Every structure is written in structure tokens, then in C-alpha cells.
PDB file of C-alpha atoms in Angstrom:
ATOM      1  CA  UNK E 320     105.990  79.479 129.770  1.00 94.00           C
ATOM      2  CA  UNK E 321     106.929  75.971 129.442  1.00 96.00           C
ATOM      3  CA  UNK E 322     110.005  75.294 127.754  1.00 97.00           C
ATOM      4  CA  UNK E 323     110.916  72.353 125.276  1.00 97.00           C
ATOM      5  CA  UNK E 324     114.247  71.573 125.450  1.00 97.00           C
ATOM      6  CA  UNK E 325     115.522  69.282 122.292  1.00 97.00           C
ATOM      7  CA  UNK E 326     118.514  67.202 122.732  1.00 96.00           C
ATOM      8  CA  UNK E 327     120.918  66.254 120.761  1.00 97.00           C
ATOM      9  CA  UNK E 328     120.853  69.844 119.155  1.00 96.00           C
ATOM     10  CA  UNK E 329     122.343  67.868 115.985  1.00 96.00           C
ATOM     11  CA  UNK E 330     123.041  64.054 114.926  1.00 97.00           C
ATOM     12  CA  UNK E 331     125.320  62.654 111.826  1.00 96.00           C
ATOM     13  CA  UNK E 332     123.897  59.670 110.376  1.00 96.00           C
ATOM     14  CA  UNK E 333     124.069  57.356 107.444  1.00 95.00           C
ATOM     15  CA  UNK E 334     121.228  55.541 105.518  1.00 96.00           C
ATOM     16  CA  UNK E 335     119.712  52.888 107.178  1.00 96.00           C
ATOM     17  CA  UNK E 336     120.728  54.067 110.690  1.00 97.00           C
ATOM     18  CA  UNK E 337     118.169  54.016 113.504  1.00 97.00           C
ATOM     19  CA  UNK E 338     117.848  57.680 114.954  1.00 97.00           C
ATOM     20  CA  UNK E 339     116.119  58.840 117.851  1.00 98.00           C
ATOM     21  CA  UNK E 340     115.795  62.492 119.125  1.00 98.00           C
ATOM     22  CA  UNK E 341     114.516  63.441 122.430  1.00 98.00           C
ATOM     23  CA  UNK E 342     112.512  66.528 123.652  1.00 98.00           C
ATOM     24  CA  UNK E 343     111.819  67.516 127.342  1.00 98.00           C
ATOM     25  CA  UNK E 344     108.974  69.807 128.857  1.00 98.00           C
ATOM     26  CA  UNK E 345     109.764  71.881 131.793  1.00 98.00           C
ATOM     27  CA  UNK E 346     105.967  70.881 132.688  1.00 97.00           C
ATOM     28  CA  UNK E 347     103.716  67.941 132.658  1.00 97.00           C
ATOM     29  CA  UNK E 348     102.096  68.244 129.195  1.00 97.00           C
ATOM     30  CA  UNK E 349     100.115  65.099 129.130  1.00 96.00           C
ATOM     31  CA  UNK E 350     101.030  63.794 125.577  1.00 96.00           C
ATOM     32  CA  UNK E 351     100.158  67.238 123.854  1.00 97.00           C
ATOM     33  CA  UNK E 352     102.879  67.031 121.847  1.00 97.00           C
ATOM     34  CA  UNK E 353     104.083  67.211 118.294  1.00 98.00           C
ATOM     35  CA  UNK E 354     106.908  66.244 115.898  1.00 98.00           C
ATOM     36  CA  UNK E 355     107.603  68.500 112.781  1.00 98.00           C
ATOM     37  CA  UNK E 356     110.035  67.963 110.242  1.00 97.00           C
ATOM     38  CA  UNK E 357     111.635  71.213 108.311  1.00 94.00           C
ATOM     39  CA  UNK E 358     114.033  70.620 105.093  1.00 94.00           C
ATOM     40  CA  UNK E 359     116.013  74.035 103.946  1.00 90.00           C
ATOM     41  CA  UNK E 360     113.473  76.372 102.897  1.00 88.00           C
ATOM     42  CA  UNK E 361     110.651  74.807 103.270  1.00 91.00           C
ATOM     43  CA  UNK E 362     107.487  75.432 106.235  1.00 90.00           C
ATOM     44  CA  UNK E 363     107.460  72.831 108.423  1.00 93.00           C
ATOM     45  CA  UNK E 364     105.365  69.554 108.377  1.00 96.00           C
ATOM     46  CA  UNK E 365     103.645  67.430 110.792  1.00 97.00           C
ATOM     47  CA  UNK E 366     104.699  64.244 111.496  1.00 98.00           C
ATOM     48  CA  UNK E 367     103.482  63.182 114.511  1.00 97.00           C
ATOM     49  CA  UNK E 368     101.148  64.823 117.076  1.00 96.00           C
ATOM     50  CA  UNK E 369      99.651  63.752 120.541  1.00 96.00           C
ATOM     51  CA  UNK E 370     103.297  62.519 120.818  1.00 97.00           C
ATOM     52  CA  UNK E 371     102.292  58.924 119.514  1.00 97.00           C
ATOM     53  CA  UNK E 372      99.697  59.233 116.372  1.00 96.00           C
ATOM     54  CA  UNK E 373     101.249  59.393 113.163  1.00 97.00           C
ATOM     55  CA  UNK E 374     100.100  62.319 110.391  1.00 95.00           C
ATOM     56  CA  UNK E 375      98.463  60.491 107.345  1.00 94.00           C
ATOM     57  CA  UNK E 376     101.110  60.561 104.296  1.00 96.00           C
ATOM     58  CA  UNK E 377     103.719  59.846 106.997  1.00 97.00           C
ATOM     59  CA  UNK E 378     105.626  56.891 106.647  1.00 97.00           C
ATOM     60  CA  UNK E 379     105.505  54.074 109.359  1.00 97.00           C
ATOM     61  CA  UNK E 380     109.438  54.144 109.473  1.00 97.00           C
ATOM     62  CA  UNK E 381     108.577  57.393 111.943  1.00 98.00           C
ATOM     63  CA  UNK E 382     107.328  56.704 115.612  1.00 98.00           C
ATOM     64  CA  UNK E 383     106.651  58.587 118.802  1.00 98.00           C
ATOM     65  CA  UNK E 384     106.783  57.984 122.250  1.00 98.00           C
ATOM     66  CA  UNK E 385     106.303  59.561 126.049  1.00 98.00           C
ATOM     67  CA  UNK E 386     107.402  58.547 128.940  1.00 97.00           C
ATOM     68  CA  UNK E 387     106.453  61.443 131.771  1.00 97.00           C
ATOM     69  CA  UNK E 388     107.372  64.704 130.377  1.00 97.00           C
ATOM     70  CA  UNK E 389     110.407  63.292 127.941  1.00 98.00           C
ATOM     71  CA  UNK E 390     109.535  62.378 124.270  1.00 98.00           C
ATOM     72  CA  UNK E 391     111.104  60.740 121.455  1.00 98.00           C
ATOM     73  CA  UNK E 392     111.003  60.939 118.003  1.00 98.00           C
ATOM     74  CA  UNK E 393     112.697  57.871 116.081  1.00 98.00           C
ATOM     75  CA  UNK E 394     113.665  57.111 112.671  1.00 97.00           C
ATOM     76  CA  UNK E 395     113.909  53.243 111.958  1.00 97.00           C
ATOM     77  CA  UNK E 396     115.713  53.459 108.994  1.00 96.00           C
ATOM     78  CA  UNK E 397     116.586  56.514 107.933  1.00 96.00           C
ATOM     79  CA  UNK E 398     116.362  57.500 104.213  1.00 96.00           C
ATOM     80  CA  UNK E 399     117.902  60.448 101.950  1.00 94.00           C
ATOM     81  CA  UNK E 400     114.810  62.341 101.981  1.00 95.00           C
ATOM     82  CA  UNK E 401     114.704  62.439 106.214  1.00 96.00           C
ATOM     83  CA  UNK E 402     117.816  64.779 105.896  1.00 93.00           C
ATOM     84  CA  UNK E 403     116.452  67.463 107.973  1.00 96.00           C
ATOM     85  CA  UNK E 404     115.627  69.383 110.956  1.00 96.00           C
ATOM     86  CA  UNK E 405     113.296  68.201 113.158  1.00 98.00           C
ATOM     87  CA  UNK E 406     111.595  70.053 116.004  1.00 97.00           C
ATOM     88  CA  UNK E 407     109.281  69.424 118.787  1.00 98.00           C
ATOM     89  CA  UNK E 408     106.300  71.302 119.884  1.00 98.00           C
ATOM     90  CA  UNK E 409     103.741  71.675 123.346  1.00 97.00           C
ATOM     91  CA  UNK E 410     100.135  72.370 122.731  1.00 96.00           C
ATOM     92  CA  UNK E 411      99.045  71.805 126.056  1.00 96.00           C
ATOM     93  CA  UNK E 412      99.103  75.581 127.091  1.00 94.00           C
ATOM     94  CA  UNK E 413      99.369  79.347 125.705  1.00 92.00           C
ATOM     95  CA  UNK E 414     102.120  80.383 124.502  1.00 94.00           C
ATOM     96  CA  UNK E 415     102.567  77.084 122.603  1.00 96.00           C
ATOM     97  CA  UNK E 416     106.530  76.619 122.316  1.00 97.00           C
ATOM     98  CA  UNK E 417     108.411  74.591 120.527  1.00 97.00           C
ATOM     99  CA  UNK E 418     112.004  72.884 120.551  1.00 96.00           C
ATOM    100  CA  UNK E 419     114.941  74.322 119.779  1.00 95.00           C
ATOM    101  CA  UNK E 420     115.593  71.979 116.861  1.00 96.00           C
ATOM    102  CA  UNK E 421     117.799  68.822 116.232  1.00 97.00           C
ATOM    103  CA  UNK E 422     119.507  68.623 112.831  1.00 97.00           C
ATOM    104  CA  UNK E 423     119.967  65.503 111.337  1.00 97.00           C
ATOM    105  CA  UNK E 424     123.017  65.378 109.114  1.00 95.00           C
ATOM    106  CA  UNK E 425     124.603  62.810 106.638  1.00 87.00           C
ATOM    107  CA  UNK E 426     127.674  61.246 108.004  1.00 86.00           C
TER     108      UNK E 426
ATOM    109  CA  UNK C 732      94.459  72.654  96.713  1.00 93.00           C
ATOM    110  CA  UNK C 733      94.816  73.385  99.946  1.00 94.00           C
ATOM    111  CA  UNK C 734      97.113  76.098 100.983  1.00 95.00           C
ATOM    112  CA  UNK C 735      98.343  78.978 102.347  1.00 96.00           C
ATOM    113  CA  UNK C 736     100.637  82.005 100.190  1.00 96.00           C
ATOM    114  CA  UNK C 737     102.164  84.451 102.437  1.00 97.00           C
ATOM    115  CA  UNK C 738     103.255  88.203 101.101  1.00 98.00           C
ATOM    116  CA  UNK C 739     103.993  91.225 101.913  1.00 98.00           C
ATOM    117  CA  UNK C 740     107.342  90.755 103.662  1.00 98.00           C
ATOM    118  CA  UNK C 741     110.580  93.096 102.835  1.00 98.00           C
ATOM    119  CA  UNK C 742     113.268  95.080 104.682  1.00 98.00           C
ATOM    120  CA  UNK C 743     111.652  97.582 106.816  1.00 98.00           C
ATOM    121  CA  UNK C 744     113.442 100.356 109.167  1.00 98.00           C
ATOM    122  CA  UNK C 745     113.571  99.813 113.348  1.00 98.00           C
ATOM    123  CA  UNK C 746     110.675 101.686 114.514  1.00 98.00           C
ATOM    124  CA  UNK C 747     108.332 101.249 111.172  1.00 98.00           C
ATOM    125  CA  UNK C 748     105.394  99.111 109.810  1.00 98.00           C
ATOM    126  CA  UNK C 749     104.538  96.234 107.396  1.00 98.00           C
ATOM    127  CA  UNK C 750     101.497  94.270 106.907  1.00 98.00           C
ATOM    128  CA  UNK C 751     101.848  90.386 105.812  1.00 98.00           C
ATOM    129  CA  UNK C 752      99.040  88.926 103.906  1.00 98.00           C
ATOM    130  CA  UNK C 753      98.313  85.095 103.386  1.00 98.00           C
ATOM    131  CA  UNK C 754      96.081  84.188 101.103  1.00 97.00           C
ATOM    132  CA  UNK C 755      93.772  80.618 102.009  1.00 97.00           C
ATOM    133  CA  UNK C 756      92.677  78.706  99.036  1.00 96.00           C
ATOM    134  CA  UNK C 757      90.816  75.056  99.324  1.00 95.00           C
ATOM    135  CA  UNK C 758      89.324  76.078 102.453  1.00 94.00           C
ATOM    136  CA  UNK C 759      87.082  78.300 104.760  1.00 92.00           C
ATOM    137  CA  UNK C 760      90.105  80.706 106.833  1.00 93.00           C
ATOM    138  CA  UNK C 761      86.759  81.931 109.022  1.00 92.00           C
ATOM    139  CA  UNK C 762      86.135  78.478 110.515  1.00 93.00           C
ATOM    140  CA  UNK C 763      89.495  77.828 111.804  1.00 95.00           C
ATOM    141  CA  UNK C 764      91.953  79.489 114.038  1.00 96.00           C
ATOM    142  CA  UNK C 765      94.577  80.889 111.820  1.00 97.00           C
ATOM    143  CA  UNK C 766      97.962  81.652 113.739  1.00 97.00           C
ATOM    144  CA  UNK C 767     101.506  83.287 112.499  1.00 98.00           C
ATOM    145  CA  UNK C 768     104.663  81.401 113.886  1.00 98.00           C
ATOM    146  CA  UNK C 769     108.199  83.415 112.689  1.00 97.00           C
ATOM    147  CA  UNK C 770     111.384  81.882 112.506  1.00 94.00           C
ATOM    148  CA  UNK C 771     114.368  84.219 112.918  1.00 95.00           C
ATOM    149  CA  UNK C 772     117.313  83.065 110.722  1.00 92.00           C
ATOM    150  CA  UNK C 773     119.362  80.100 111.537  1.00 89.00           C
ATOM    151  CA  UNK C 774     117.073  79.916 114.384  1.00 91.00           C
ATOM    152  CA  UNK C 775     114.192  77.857 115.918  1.00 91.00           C
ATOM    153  CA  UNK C 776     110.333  78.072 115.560  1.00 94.00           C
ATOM    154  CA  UNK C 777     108.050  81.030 117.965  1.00 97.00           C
ATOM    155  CA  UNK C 778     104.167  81.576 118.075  1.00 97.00           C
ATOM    156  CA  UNK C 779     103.353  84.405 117.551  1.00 98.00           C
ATOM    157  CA  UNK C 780      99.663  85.309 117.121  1.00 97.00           C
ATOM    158  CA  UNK C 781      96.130  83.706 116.372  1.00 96.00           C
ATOM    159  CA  UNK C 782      92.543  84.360 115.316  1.00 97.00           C
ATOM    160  CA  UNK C 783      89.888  82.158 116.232  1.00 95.00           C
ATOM    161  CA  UNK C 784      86.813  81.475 114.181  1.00 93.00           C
ATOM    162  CA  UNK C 785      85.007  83.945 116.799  1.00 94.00           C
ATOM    163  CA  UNK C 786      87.257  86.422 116.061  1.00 95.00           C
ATOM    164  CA  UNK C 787      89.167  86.461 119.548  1.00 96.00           C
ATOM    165  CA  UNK C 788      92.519  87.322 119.154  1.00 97.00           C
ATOM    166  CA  UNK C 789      96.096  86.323 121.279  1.00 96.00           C
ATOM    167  CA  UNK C 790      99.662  87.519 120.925  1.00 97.00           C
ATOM    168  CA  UNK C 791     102.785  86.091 122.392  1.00 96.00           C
ATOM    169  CA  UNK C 792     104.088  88.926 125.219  1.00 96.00           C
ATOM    170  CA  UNK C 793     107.070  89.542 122.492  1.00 97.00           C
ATOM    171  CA  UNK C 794     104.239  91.226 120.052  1.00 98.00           C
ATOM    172  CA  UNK C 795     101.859  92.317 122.266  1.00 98.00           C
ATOM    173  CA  UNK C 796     101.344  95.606 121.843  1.00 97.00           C
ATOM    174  CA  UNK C 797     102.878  96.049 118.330  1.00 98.00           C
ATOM    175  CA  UNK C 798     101.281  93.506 116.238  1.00 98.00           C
ATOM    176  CA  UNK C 799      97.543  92.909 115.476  1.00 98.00           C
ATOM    177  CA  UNK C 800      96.351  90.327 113.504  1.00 98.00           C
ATOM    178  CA  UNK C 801      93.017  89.727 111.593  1.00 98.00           C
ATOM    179  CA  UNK C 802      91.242  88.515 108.391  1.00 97.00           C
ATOM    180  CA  UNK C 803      89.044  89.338 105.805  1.00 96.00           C
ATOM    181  CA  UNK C 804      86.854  86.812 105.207  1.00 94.00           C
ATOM    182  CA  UNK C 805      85.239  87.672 101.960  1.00 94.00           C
ATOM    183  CA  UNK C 806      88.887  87.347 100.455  1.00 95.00           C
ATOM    184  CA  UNK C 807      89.929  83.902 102.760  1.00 95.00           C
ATOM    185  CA  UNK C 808      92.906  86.191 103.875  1.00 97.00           C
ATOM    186  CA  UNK C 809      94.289  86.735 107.179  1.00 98.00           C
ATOM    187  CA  UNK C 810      97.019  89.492 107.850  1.00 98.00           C
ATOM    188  CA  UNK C 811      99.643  90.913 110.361  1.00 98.00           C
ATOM    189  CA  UNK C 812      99.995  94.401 111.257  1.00 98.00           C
ATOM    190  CA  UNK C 813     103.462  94.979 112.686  1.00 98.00           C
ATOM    191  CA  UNK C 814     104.046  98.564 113.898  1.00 98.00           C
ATOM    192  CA  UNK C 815     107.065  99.755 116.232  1.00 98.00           C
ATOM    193  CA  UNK C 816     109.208  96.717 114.444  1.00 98.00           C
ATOM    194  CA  UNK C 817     112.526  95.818 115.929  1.00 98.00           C
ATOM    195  CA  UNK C 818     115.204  94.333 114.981  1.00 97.00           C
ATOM    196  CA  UNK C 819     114.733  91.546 116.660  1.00 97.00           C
ATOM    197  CA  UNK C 820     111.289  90.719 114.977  1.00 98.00           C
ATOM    198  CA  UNK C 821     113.770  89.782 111.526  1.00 98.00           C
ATOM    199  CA  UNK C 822     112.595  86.653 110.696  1.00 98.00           C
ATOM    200  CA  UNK C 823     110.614  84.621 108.136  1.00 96.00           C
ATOM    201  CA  UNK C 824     107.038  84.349 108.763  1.00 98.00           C
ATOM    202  CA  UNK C 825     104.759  82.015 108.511  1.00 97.00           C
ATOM    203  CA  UNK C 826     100.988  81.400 108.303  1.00 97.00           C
ATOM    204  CA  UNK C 827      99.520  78.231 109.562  1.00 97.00           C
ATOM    205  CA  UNK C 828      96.202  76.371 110.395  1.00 97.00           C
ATOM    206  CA  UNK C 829      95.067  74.680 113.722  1.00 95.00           C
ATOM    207  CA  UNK C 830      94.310  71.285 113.353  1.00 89.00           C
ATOM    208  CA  UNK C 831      90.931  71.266 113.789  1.00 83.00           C
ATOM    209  CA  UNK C 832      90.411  70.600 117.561  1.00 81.00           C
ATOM    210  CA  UNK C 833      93.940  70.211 118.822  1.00 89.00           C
ATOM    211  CA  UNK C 834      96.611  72.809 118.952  1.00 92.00           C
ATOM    212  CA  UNK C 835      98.832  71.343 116.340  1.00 95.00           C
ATOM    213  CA  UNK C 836      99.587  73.348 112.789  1.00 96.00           C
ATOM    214  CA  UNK C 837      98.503  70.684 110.311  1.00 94.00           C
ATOM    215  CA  UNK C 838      98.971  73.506 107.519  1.00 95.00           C
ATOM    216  CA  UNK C 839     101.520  76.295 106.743  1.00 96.00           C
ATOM    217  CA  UNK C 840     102.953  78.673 103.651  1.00 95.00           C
ATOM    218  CA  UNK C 841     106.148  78.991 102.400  1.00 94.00           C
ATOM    219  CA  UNK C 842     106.760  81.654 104.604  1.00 96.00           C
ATOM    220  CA  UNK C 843     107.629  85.372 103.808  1.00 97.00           C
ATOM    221  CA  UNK C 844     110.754  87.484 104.896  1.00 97.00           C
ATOM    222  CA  UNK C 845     110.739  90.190 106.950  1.00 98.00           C
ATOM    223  CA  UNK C 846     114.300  92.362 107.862  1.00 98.00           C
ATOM    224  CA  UNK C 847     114.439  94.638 110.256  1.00 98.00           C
ATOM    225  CA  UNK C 848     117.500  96.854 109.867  1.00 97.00           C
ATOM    226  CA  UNK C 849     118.637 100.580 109.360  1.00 94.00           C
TER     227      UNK C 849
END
């Protein structure tokens, strides 16, 4: 199976901060990878997928990149309503797995 | 709309069954590949199963076995047979759509609770 390992596992911020979380395959997974975001009680949503294209409805202030098998997720400017945790997910190969999650907090 | 309304969850004891429903409105569930993912409390996300629109069926090795999932098309509702339930399988689960030719969940329910526990 390949893992997804999320780093850091949770990040105090304040409005208007830049934020960037980071997700690493054990694997090469080309750029099959997505970003969901998950607010208490709530299913997750998609943000980003094929670790660069943003989900329409998204806002631009959310970007993805790759670089070999690390990703990132950053916020430019984080607002009250990206309080939340955020997790990463492989679709290159069965069983899809996902991140262990990276809570972002207000500081 | 679009969406997806799970039920059927509850507290069940180690070694029974439940079956999870999730009803599909806005859409066909028959031409997409319908999957459950579970999240066990304060924890992160797992795969569990899906159904493709053939009707070919997969299971993460932690279900296989115990857990069968299908659909009934003329209602737009797929389900989740869990038999031989541990206490480990506590968790809320969810139902969610493939994106349509990438293996991304562009669409999920609220999710439904399911306790495992004597």
C-alpha cells in the first residue's frame, strides 16, 4: 500500500497568514493526488486534485504543487472560514489512501 | 440537487450486522463508481469499498470478507452489508462519488455513525 504521510500533523495561524502543508507518498504517484478540506462535522470537500488543478467553487487563494513524490497544499491568505482540517489523498493505485490529516488552528 | 443521504448507522454488538443505505438524488448512482470511505473518531480518512458502473466490486483487505457492498438501481441507492463487525470498524461512514474518470471523490454525504461495542 502506499502510504501518505502529512506533515505538520497541526498548524496555529492567524488571518491573513500564508500556510502551507505538505504530504509525502511512499511511492512515485505521478501527480495523482488530491487536497480535501473537512470542517467539524461535515464530509469532506475537494479542493484540489491532480495535485495542481483547482475544484470549481474553490477560491484562487488555494494552490497545489509537486515536486517528485512531496506535495503542497498552500493557503495565501488564510480566512475564518479555512479553519479546518485538511487531508491529502493518492489515486494512483488500489487501495487509494489518504493523509493522516493536518489541522489548521486559530492562533 | 445533487447529493448523497446516508442511513442506517447505530450501535451494533462485536460479532453482529448492519446495513447502511445512501440514497443518490440529482444523478444516475448506476453510471458511476460509488465507494464508502469511514472515518473512525478523532481519526483520519480509509477506503473502504466500491461499485463500478459494471457492477465489479473491491474491498480494502480490512473488510474483505465481512462487508459487501451493492446498489439498487431502480431506487439510485447503494448499500453496505457489514457482518462479523468489530470494534474496530466504529466509525462514521461515508458515501461518495468518483469523479468521473479520475479516482478523486468529487461528492460525499453527511456521513452516518456506526459503534461497535458490547
Amino acid at each position: 500500500d502506499i502510504q501518505m504521510t502529512q506533515s505538520p500533523s497541526s498548524v496555529s495561524a492567524s488571518v491573513g497568514d500564508r500556510v502551507t502543508i505538505t504530504c509525502r507518498a511512499s511511492q512515485g504517484i505521478s501527480s495523482w493526488l488530491a487536497w480535501y478540506q473537512q470542517k467539524p462535522g461535515k464530509a469532506p470537500k475537494l479542493l484540489i486534485y491532480t495535485a495542481s488543478s483547482l475544484q470549481s467553487g474553490v477560491p484562487s487563494r488555494f494552490s497545489g504543487s509537486r515536486s517528485g513524490t512531496d506535495f503542497s497544499l498552500t493557503i495565501s491568505s488564510l480566512q475564518p472560514e479555512d479553519f479546518a482540517t485538511y487531508y491529502c489523498q493518492q489515486a494512483n493505485s488500489f487501495p487509494l489512501t489518504f493523509g493522516g490529516g493536518t489541522k489548521v488552528e486559530i492562533k | 440537487e445533487v447529493q448523497l443521504v446516508e442511513s442506517g448507522g447505530g450501535v451494533v454488538q462485536p460479532g453482529g450486522s448492519l446495513r447502511l443505505s445512501c440514497a443518490a438524488s440529482g444523478f444516475t448512482v448506476s453510471s458511476n463508481y460509488m465507494n464508502w470511505v469511514r472515518q473512525a473518531p478523532g481519526k483520519g480518512l480509509e477506503w473502504v469499498s466500491v461499485i463500478y458502473s459494471d457492477g465489479d466490486t473491491y474491498y480494502a483487505d480490512s473488510v474483505k470478507g465481512r462487508f459487501t457492498i451493492s446498489r439498487d438501481n431502480s431506487k439510485s441507492t447503494l448499500y453496505l452489508q457489514m457482518n462479523s463487525l468489530r470494534p474496530e470498524d466504529t466509525a462514521v461512514y461515508y458515501c461518495a462519488r468518483r469523479w468521473p474518470s479520475n479516482w478523486y471523490f468529487d461528492l460525499w454525504g453527511r456521513g452516518t455513525l456506526v459503534t461497535v461495542s458490547s
